[in-house]
Coordinates of C-alpha atoms in Angstrom, one line a residue:
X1 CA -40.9 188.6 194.5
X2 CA -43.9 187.1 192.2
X3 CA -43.3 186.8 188.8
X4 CA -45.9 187.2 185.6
X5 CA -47.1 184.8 183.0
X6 CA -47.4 186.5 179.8
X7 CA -50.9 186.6 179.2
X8 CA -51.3 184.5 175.7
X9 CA -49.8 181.7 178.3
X10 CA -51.1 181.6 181.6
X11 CA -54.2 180.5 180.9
X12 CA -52.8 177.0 179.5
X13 CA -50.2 176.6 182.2
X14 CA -52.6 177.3 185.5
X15 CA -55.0 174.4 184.1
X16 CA -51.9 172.1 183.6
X17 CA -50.7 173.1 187.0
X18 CA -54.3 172.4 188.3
X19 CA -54.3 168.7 187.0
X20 CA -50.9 167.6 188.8
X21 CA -51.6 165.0 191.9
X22 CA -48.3 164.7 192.8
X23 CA -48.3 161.0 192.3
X24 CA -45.0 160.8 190.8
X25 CA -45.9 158.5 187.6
X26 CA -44.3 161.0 185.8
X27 CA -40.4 159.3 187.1
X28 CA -40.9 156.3 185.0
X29 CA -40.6 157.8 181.6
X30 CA -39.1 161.1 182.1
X31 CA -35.5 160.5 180.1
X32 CA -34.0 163.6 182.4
X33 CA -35.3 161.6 185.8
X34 CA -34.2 158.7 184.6
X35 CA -30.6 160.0 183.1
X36 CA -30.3 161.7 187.1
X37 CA -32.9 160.7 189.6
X38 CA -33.1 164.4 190.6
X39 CA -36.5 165.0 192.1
X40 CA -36.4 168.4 190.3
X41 CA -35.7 166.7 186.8
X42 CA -38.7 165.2 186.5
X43 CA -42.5 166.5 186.4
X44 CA -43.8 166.7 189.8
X45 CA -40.7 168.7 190.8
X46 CA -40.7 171.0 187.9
X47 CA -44.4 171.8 189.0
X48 CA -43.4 172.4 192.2
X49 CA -40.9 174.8 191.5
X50 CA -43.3 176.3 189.3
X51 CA -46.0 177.1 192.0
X52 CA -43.4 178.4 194.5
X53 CA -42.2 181.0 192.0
X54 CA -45.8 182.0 191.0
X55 CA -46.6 182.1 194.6
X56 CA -43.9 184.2 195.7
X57 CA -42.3 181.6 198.0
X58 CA -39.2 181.3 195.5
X59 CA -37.6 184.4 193.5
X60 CA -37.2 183.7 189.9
X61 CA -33.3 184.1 189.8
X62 CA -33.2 181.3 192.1
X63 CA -34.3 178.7 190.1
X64 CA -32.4 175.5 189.4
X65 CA -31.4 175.0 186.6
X66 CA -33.9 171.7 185.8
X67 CA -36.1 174.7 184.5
X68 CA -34.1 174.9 181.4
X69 CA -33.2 171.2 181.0
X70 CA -36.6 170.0 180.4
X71 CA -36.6 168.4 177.0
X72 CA -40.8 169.6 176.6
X73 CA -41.0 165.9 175.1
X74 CA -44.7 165.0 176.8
X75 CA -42.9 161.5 177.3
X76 CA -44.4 162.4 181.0
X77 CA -47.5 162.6 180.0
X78 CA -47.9 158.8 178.6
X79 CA -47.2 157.9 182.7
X80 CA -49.5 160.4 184.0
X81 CA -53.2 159.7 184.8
X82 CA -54.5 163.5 185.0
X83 CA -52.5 163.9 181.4
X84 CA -50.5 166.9 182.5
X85 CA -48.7 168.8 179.6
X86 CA -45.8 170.0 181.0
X87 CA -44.0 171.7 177.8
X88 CA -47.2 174.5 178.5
X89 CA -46.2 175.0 181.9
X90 CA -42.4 175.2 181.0
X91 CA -43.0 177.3 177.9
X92 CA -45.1 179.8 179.9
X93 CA -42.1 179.9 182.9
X94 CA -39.7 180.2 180.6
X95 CA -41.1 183.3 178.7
X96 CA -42.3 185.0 182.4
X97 CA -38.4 184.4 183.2
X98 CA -37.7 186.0 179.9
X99 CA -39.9 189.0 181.1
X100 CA -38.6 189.0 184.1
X101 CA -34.4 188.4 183.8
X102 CA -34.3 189.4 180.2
X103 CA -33.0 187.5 177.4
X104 CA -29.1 187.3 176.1
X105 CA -28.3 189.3 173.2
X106 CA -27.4 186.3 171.4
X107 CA -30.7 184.1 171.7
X108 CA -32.4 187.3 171.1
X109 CA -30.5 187.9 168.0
X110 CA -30.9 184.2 167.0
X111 CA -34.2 183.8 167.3
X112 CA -36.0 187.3 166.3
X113 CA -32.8 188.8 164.0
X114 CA -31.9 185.4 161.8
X115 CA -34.1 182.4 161.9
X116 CA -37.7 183.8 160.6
X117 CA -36.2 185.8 158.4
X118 CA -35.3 184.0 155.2
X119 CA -32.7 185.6 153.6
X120 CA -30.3 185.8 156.8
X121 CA -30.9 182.4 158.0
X122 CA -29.8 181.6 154.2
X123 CA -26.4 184.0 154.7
X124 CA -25.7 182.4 157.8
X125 CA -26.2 178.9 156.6
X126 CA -23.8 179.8 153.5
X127 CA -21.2 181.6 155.7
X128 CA -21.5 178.7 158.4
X129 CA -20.5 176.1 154.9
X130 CA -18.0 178.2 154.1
X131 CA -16.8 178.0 157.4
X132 CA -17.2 173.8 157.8
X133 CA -15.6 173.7 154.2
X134 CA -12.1 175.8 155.9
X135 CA -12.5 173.1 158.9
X136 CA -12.9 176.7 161.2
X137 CA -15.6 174.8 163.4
X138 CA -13.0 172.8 164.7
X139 CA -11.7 175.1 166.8
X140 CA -14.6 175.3 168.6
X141 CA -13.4 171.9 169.8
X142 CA -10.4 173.8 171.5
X143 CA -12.3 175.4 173.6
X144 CA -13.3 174.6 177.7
X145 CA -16.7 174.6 176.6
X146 CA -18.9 171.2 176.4
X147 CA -21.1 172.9 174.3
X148 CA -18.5 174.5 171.7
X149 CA -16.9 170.8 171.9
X150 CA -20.0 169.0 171.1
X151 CA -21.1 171.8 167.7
X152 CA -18.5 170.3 165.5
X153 CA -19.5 166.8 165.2
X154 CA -23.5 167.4 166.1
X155 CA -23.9 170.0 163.5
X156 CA -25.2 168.9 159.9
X157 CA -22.8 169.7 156.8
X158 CA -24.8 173.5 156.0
X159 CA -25.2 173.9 152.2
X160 CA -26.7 177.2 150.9
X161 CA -30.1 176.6 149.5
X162 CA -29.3 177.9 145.9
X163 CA -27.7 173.8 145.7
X164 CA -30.8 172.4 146.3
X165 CA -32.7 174.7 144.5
X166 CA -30.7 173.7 141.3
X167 CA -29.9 169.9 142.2
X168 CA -34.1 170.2 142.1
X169 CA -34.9 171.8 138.9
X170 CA -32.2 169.3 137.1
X171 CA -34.1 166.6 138.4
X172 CA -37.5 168.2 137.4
X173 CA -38.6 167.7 141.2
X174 CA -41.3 170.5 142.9
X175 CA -42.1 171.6 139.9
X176 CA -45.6 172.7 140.9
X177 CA -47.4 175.7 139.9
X178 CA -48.5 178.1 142.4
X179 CA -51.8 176.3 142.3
X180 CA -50.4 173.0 142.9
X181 CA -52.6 171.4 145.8
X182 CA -49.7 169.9 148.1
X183 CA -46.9 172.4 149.5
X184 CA -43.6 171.5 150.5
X185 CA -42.2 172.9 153.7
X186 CA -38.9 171.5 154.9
X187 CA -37.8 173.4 157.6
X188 CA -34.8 175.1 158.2
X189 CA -32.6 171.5 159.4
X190 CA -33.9 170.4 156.4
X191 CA -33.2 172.8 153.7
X192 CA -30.1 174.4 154.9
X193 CA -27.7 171.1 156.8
X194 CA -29.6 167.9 155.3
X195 CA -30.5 168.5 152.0
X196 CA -30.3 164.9 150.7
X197 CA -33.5 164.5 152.6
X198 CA -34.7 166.8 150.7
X199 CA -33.9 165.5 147.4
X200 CA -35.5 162.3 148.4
X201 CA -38.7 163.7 149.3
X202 CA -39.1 165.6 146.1
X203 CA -37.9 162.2 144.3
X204 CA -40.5 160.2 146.0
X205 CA -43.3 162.4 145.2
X206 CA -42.2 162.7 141.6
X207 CA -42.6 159.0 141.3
X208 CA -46.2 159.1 142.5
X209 CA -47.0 161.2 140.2
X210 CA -47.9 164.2 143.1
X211 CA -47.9 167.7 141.9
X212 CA -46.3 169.3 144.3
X213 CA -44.3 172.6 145.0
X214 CA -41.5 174.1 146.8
X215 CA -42.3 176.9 149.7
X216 CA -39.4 179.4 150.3
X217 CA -39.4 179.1 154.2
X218 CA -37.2 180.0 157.3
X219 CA -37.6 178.8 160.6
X220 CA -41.4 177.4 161.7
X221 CA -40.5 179.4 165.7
X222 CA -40.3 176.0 167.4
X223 CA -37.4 176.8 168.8
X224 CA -38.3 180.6 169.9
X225 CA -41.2 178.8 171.3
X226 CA -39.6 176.6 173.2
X227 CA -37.3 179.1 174.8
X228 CA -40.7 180.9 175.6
X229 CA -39.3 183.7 173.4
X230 CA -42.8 184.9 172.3
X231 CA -41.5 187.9 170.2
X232 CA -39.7 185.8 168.2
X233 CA -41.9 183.0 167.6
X234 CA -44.5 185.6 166.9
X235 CA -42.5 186.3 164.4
X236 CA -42.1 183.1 162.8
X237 CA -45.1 182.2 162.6
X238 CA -46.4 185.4 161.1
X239 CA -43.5 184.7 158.2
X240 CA -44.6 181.2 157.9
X241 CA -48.5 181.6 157.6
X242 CA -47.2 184.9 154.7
X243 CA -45.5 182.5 152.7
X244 CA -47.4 179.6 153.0
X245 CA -50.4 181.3 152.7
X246 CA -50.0 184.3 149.8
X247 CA -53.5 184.2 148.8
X248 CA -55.0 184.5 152.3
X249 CA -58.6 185.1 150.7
X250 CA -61.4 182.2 151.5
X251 CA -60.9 180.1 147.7
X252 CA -56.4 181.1 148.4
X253 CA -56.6 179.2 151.2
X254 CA -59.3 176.2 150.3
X255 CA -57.2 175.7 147.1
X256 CA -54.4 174.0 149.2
X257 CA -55.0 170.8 150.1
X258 CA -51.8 169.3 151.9
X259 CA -48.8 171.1 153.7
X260 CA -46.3 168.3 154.4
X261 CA -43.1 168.5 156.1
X262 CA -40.0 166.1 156.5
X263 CA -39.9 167.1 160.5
X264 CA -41.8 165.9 162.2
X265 CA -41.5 168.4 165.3
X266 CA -42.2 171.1 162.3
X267 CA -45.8 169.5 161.7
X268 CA -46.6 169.2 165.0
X269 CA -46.1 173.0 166.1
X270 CA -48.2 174.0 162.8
X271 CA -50.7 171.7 164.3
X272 CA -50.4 174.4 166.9
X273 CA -50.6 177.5 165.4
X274 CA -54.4 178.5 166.1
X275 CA -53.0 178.6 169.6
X276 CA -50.0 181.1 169.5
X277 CA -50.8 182.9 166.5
X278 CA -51.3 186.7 167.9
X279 CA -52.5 188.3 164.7
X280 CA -56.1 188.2 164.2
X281 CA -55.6 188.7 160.3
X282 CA -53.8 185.2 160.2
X283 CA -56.4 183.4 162.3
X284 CA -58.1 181.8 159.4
X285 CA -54.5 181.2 157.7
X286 CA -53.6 179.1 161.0
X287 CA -57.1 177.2 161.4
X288 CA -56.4 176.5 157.6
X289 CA -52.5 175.2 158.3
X290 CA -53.4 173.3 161.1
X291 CA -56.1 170.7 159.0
X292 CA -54.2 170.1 156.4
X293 CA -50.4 169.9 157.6
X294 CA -49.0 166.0 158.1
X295 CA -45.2 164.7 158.1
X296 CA -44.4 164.0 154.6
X297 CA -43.9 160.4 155.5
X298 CA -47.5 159.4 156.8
X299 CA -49.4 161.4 153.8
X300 CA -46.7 159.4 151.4
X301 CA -47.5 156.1 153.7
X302 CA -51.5 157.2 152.0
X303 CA -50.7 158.2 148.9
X304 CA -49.7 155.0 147.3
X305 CA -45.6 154.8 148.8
X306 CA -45.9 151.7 150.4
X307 CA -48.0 149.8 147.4
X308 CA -45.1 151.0 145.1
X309 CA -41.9 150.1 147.8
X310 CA -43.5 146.2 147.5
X311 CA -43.9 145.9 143.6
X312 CA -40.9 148.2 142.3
X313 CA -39.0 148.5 145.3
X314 CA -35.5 146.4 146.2
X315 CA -33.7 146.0 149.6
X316 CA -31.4 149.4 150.4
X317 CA -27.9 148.9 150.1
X318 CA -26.5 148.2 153.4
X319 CA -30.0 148.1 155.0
X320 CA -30.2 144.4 155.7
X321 CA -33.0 145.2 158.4
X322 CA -34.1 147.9 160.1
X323 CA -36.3 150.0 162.7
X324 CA -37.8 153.3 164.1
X325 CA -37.1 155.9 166.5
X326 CA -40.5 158.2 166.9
X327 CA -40.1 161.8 167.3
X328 CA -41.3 162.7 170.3
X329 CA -43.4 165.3 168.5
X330 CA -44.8 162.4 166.3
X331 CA -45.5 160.3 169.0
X332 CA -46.5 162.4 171.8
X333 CA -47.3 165.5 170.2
X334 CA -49.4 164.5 166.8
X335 CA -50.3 160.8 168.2
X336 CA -49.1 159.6 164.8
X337 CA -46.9 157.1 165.2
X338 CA -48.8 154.2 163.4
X339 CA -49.3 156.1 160.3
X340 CA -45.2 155.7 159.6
X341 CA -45.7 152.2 160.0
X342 CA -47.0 150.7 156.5
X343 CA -44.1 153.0 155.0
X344 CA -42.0 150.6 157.5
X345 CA -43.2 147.2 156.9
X346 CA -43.2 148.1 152.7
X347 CA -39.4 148.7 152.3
X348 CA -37.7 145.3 151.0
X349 CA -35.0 144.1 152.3
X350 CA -34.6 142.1 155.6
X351 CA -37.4 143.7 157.1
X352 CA -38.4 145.9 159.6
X353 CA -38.0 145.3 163.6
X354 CA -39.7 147.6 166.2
X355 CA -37.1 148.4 168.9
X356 CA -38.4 148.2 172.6
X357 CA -39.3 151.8 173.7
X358 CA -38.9 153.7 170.1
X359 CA -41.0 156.7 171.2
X360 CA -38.6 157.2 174.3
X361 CA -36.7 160.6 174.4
X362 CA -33.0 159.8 172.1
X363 CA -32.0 163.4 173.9
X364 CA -31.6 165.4 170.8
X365 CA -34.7 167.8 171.7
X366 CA -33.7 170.8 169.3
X367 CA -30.3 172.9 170.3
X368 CA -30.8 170.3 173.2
X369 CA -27.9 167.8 172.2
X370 CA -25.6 171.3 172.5
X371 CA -27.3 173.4 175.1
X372 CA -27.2 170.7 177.6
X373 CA -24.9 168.0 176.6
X374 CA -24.2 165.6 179.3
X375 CA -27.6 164.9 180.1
X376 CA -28.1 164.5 175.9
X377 CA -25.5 162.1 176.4
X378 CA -26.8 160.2 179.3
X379 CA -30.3 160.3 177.6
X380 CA -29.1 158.8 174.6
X381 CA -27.4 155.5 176.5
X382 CA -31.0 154.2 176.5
X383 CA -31.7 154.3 172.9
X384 CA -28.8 153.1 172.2
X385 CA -29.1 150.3 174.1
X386 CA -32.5 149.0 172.3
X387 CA -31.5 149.7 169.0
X388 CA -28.1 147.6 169.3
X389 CA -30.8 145.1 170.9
X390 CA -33.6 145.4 167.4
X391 CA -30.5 143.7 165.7
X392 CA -31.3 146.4 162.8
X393 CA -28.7 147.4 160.4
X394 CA -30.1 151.1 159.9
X395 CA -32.1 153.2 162.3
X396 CA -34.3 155.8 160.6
X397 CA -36.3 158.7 162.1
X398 CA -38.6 161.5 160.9
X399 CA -37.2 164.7 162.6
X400 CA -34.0 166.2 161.6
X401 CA -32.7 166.8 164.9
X402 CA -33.6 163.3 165.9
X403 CA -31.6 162.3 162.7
X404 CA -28.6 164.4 163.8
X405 CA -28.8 163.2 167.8
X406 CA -28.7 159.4 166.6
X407 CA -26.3 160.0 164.2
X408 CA -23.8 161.4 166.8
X409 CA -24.3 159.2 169.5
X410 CA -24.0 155.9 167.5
X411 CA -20.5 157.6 165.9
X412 CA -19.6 158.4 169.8
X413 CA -20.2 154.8 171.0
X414 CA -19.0 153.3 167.9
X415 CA -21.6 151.6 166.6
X416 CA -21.8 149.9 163.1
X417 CA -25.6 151.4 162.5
X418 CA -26.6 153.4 160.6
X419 CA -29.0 156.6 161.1
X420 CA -31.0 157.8 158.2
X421 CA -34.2 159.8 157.9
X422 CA -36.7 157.2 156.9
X423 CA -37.5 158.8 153.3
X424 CA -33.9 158.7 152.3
X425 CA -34.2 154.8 153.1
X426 CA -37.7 155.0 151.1
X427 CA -35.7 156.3 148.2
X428 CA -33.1 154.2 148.5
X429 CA -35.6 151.2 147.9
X430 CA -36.4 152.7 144.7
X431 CA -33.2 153.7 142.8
X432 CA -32.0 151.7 140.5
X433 CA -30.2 148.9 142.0
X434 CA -31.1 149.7 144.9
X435 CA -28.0 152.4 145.0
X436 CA -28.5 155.8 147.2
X437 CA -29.2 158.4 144.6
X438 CA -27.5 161.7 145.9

């Protein structure tokens, strides 16, 4: 029994397939390899896998289930001479599987009925606060399930976004007309479970002096995408590029100049969009999105943050010294990792120190942390062990699922350090006293 690519995919994952000489460079930096030593956990096995399904040899139902447990973080790719891209091969099995064995009810309803459409994503994020606020996610810790066990603690304390909204107009932060040349996205981690980031974002940019406003988003279809769900990042990406993009005429889109996002994994799939947008009508809208998006952290490392951390700015509470884990869709994805840095090296305080490895895998990879939790776990042990070893007080990261994944593995192995997103450390620098602003 063959099985299908989906059209919009196949193209990318037969050249990717094409480039693999089994050479096996791939098992030094693959975090699922390395967390298993399964020959199927790491590239060269997935690709093999891969070609026996496409070539009939293997029936898609009996696929192990290393298809799924890839983490699509390219960490591969750093290791591997031909520069295979394996999250395009995976992506484009995933949605022929999809095709082929259907999808559950639930991802389905997930990922096309609630996150790219605003105003549920926003009911379920309330409902889900009500919820944390009557403790009624613990008893998902009662049940068998690693997964259910592993939601209560992972999961970010949900707000509904009316809170931010009005914590920001007190404040006078995002206060941009609709002209305003930079636009805020923050992504649905962002705006719904970690708002503080927010807040410090918007307080950061209000001390430069940058006019900037607010977007009213949902989710960018990362995660659809990654499930090779193509219906539902479709739609995602169609509601992103609508609100992003109102005025979709030739001076509408020229009169933005910046998009910038707190996630990192959020910038680098808008990066992407000229590549799985299906709507011709949004093509230019994409193109457009694609030039001028950047995580908010390297355009504020440009625009004058790090200048103003070393003549205004004092040492974080608590922050005695500090360092970095890099998103592996900053690293490996957007290649941006050294833009972070002056933002790094301008905080006071006891400085910053680069951990060994900081753009290896911490394991968090989206709902990966609760879709596959023991190997999350495993993955994590390593950066773990090299932030304990940077000596640093504070870890701070640029993706809010990275932020969540460190934050729940230091708690589970009892570590004294803290996780923060590295703008809320920013801020912190520049309250007065030093103090965390909330």
């Amino acid at each position: 029994m063959t099985m299908v690519i989906p059209e919009r995919l196949r193209e990318a994952a037969l050249r990717e397939l094409a480039k693999c000489n089994k050479c096996g460079f791939c098992q030094t930096n693959c975090p699922t390899y390395l967390a298993t030593g399964v020959e199927w956990e790491v590239a060269r096995g997935r690709l093999t896998l891969v070609r026996a399904v496409l070539e009939g040899e293997l029936a898609p139902d009996q696929l192990p289930e290393s298809v799924w447990s890839c983490l699509l973080c390219r960490n591969c790719r750093t290791h591997c001479p031909p520069g295979v891209e394996m999250d395009k091969v995976m992506i484009a099995l995933r949605a022929a599987l999809g095709d082929k064995l259907g999808v559950s009810p639930l991802r389905a309803l997930v990922m096309r009925g609630v996150l790219p459409k605003r105003g549920r994503l926003a009911a379920a994020a309330t409902l889900g606060a009500i919820g944390q606020g009557l403790r009624m996610d613990r008893l998902l810790g009662l049940l068998p399930d690693a997964r259910a066990r592993t939601a209560p603690d992972f999961a970010p304390r949900l707000r509904a976004p009316g809170a931010l909204r009005r914590a920001a107009r007190r404040e006078g932060l995002f206060g941009g007309s609709r002209h305003a040349p930079v636009v805020v996205f923050l992504g649905c981690a962002t705006e719904f479970g970690l708002q503080p980031v927010a807040l410090a974002l918007g307080r950061l940019l209000h001390r430069l002096g940058i006019e900037a406003r607010l977007v009213d988003g949902a989710c960018c279809g990362l995660p659809a995408h990654s499930w090779g769900d193509v219906a539902g990042a479709d739609l995602a990406v169609r509601a992103t590029l609508q609100r992003l993009f109102p005025d979709r005429s030739q001076a509408g889109l020229a009169s933005i100049q910046h998009v910038i996002t707190p996630c990192a994994s959020c910038a680098s799939f808008f990066s992407d969009y000229p590549a799985v947008t299906a709507d011709p009508e949004l093509a230019a809208a994409a193109a457009r999105l694609a030039a001028i998006v950047e995580p908010a952290s390297a355009y504020l490392a440009k625009a004058g943050l790090p200048e103003l951390l070393r003549s205004q700015g004092v040492s974080p509470a608590g922050a005695d010294a500090h360092t970095f884990h890099d998103p592996c869709h900053l690293a490996h994805y957007l290649g941006t990792r050294q833009d972070v840095r002056p933002l790094l090296h301008g905080i006071p305080g006891g400085g910053f120190r680069e951990m060994a490895e900081p753009d290896a895998c911490c394991g968090g990879g989206g709902s990966y942390a609760l879709t596959h939790p023991e190997h999350a776990a495993a993955i994590f042990q390593r950066k773990l062990a090299n932030i304990v070893a940077s000596g640093a007080a504070t870890v701070t990261t640029v993706c809010p699922v990275c932020l969540l994944q460190l934050r729940y593995g230091l708690a589970a192995a009892g570590s004294d350090v803290k996780a923060r997103h590295l703008l809320e450390l920013a801020w912190d620098a520049l309250a007065p006293g030093g103090e965390v602003a909330r």
